XYZ file of C-alpha atoms in Angstrom:
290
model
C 41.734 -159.107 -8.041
C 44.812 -157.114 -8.810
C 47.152 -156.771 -6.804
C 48.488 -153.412 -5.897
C 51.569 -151.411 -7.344
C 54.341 -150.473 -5.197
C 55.440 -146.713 -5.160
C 57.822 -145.999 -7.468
C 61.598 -145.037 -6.134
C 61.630 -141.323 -4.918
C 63.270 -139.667 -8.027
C 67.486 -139.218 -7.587
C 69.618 -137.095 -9.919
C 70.667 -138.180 -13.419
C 73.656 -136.699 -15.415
C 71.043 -134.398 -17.224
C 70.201 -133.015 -13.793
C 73.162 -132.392 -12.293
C 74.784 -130.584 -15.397
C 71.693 -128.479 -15.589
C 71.899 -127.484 -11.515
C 75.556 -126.879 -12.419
C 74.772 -124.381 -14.965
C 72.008 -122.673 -13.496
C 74.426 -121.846 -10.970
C 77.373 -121.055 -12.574
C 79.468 -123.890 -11.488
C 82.796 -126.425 -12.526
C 83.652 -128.790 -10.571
C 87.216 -128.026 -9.414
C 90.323 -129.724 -8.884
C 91.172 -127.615 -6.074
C 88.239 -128.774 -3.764
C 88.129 -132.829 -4.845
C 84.704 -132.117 -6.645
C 83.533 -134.844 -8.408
C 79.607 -135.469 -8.115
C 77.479 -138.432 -8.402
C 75.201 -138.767 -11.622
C 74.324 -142.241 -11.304
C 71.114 -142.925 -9.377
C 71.735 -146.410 -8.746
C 75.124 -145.732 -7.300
C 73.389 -143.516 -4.365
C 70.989 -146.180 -3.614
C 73.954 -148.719 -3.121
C 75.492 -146.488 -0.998
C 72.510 -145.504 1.197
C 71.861 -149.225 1.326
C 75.222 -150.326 2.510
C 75.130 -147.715 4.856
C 72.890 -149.309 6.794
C 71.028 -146.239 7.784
C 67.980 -146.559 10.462
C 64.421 -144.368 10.159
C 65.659 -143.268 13.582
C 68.967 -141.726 12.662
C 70.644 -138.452 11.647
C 72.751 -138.523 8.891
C 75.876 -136.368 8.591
C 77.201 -135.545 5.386
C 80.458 -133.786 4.412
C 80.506 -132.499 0.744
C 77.369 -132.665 -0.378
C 77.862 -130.319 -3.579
C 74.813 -130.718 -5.514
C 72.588 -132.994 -3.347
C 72.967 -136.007 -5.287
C 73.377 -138.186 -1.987
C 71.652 -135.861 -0.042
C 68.112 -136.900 -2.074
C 69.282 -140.512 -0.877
C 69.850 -140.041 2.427
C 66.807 -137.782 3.166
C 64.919 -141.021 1.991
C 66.561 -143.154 4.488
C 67.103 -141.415 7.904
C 64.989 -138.931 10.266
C 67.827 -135.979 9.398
C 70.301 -135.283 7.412
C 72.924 -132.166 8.532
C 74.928 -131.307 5.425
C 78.678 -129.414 5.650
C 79.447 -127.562 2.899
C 82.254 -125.712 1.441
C 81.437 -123.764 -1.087
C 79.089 -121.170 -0.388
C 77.405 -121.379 -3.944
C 76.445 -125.212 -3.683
C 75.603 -124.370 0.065
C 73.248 -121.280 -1.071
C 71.637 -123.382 -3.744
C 71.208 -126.889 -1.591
C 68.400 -125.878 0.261
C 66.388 -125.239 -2.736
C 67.264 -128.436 -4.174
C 65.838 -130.329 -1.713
C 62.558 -127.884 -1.379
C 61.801 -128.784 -4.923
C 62.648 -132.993 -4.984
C 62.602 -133.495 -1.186
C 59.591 -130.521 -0.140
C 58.247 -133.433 2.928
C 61.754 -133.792 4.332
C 62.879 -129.949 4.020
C 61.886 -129.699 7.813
C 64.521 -132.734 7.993
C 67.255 -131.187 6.365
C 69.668 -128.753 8.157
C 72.854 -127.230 6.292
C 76.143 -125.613 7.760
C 78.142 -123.619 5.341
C 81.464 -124.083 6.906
C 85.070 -126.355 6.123
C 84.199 -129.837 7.499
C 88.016 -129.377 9.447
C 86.941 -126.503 11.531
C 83.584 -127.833 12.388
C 83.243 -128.632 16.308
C 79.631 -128.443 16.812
C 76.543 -129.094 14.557
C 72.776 -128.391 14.880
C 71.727 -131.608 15.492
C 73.813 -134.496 17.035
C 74.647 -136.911 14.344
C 74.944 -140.925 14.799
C 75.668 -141.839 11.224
C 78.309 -139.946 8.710
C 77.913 -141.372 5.078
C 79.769 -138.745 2.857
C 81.620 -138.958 -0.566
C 85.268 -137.474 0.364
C 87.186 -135.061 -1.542
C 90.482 -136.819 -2.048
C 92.938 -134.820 -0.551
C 91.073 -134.280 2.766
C 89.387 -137.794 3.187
C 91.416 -139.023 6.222
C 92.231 -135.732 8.221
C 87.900 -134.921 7.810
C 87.389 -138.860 8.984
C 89.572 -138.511 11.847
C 88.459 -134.796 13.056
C 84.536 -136.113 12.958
C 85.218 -139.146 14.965
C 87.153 -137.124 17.536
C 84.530 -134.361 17.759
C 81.540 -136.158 17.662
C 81.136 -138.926 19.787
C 77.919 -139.339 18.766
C 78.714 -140.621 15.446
C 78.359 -144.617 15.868
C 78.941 -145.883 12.279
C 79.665 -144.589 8.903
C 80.213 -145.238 5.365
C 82.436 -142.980 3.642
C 83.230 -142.805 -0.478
C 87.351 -142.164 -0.954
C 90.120 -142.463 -3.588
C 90.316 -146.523 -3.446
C 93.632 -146.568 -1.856
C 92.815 -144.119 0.503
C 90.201 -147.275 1.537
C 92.463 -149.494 1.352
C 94.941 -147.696 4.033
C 92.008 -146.727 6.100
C 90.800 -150.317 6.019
C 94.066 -152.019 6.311
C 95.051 -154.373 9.169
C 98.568 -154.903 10.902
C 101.258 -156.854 8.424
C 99.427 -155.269 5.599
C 101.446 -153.174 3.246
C 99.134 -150.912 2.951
C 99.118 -150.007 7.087
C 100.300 -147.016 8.128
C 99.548 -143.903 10.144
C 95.376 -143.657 8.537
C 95.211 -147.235 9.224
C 96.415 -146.981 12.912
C 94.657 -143.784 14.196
C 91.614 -144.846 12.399
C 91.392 -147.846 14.847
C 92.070 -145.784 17.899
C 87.884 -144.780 17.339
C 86.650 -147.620 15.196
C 86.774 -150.898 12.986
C 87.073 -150.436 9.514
C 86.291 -152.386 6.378
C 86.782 -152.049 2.923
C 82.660 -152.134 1.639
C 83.136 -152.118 -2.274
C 84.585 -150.350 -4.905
C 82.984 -147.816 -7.647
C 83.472 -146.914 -10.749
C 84.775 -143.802 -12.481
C 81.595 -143.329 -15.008
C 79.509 -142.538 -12.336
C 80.664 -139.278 -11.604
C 81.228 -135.707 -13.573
C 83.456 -134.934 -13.869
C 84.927 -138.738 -13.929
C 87.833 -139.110 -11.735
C 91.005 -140.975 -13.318
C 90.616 -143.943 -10.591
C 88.565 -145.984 -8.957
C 86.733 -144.966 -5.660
C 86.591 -146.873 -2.982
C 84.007 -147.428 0.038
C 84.769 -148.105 3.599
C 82.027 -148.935 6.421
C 83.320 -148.105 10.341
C 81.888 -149.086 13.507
C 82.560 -146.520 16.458
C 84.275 -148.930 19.549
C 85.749 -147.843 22.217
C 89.774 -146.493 22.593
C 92.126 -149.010 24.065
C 92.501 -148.487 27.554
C 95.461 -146.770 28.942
C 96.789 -143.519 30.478
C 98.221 -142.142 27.741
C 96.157 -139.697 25.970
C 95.150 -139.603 22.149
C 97.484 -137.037 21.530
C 100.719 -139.252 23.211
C 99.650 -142.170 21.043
C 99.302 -140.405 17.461
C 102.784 -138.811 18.543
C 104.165 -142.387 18.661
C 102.230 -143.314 15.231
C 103.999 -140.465 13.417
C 107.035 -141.140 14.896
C 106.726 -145.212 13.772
C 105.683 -144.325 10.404
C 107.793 -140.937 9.956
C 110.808 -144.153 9.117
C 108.628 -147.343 8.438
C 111.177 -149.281 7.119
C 113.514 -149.166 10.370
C 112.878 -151.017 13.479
C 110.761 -149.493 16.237
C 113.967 -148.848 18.453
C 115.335 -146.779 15.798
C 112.340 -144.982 14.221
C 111.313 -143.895 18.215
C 114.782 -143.072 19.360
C 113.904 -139.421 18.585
C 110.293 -139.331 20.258
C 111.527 -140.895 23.465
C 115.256 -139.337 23.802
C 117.398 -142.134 22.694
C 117.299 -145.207 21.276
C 118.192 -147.315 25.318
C 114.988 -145.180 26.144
C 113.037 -146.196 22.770
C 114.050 -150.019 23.518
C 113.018 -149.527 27.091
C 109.094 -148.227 26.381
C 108.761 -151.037 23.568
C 109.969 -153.858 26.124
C 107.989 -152.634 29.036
C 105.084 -152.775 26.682
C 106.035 -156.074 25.480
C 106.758 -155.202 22.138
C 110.371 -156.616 20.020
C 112.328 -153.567 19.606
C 113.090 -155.020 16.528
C 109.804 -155.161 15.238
C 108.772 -152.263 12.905
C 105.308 -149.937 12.958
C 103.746 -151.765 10.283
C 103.074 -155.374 12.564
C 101.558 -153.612 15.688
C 98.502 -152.326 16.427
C 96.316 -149.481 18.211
C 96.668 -150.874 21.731
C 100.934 -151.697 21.256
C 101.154 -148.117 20.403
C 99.253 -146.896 23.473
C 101.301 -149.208 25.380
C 103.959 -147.925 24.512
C 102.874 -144.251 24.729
C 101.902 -145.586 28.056
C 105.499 -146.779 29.032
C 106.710 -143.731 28.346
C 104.849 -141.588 30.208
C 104.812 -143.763 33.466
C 108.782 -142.427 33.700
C 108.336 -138.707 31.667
């Protein structure tokens, strides 16, 4: 009795396809807006797979240019809701899927628009898996976790050391302002690193990928926006002590030294050894006598 074959893969993009959706439309990949797409098939499989992504779920994706990870995660999740830039890849998107994807085009829900003015979305996402345009990687991370709640985990491709600072823990050289205000929303992890082959045009580093898991904010009374003013103001001078590098944000360096004792921090301790809650303590300390 033979036994029987299991379905092949859905079919992903290969180099030959993406150059020949580039040209049909006209398009380069530009500097301007971090465009670098995918080619490598096996590359959006690892990603959809370390994503984690359940049947149940709706996908959000930032960037999607030519669909190469949108194929992916139409395979994986209930939804997907694509943001997109450029209104040429946006126009042409829908299509794409139509012709690879035509049983999951019902599925599939686009918003032309830049992924930093975006406050509201179609469908409630719980998942964001998105590869990042460089420049904008941590200010689009940190205005989709504080805009939708609903996003519960996440798996986002980056420049590598952008993943490492998003990833990094206090006492880590690499933790600073991305590393701190990411935690106010989630834990982060460094999930792997990729290549530079696997993309056209190829980038000159590495890319890195970091997995999050939504938790709650510490608890205080401050609000987000009193915390991430202390974060600035920590980092703004990293290498001097806290006492110093707040004297400005809380009117004087006695005042400074004040908030950090009351929240049981060493004044001369600097930003880079404390975490999410110190700094709401502290944001905390100071507003109990504002």
């Amino acid at each position: 009795m033979t036994e029987p074959t299991a379905a092949a893969p859905a079919p992903l993009f290969g180099a030959s396809d993406i150059r020949r959706l580039a040209e049909e439309i006209g398009i380069r990949p530009t500097k301007t807006l971090g465009q670098n797409f995918v080619i490598d098939g096996n590359t959006i499989r690892r990603i959809v797979s370390v994503a984690s992504i359940g049947t149940d779920e709706t996908v959000l994706e930032v960037g999607p240019g030519l669909g190469s990870l949108t194929l992916g995660l139409l395979d994986a999740a209930k939804a997907v809701v694509a943001v997109e830039i450029d209104p040429v890849l946006a126009a042409k998107l829908p299509e794409t899927v139509r012709a690879w994807r035509p049983e999951a085009a019902d599925s599939f829900h686009l918003v032309q628009a830049d992924a930093m003015k975006v406050t509201s979305l179609p469908v409630a996402p719980t998942a964001l898996v998105a590869n990042l345009p460089y420049n904008v990687a941590v200010p689009v991370v940190l205005h989709l976790l504080q805009h939708f709640p609903s996003l519960q985990h996440g798996l986002v491709m980056v420049q590598d050391e952008v993943a490492d600072r998003l990833a990094a823990g206090p006492g880590s050289k690499t933790y600073g302002v991305p590393s701190v205000k990411a935690a106010w929303y989630s834990s982060m992890r460094k999930a792997g690193v990729i290549g530079m082959n696997v993309f056209w045009p190829a980038p000159k580093i590495h890319s890195g990928l970091v997995a999050f898991t939504r938790r709650e904010a510490p608890v205080t009374t401050a609000t987000r926006e009193q915390v991430f003013a202390v974060i600035d103001a920590a980092f703004a001078q990293r290498r001097k002590t806290l006492r110093a590098a707040l004297a400005g944000w809380a009117g004087g360096a006695a005042e400074a030294e004040r908030c950090l004792v009351s929240a049981g921090v060493d004044p001369t301790a600097r930003g880079e050894v404390i975490d999410i809650s110190a700094f709401a303590r502290i944001a905390e300390a100071r507003e109990a006598t504002a």
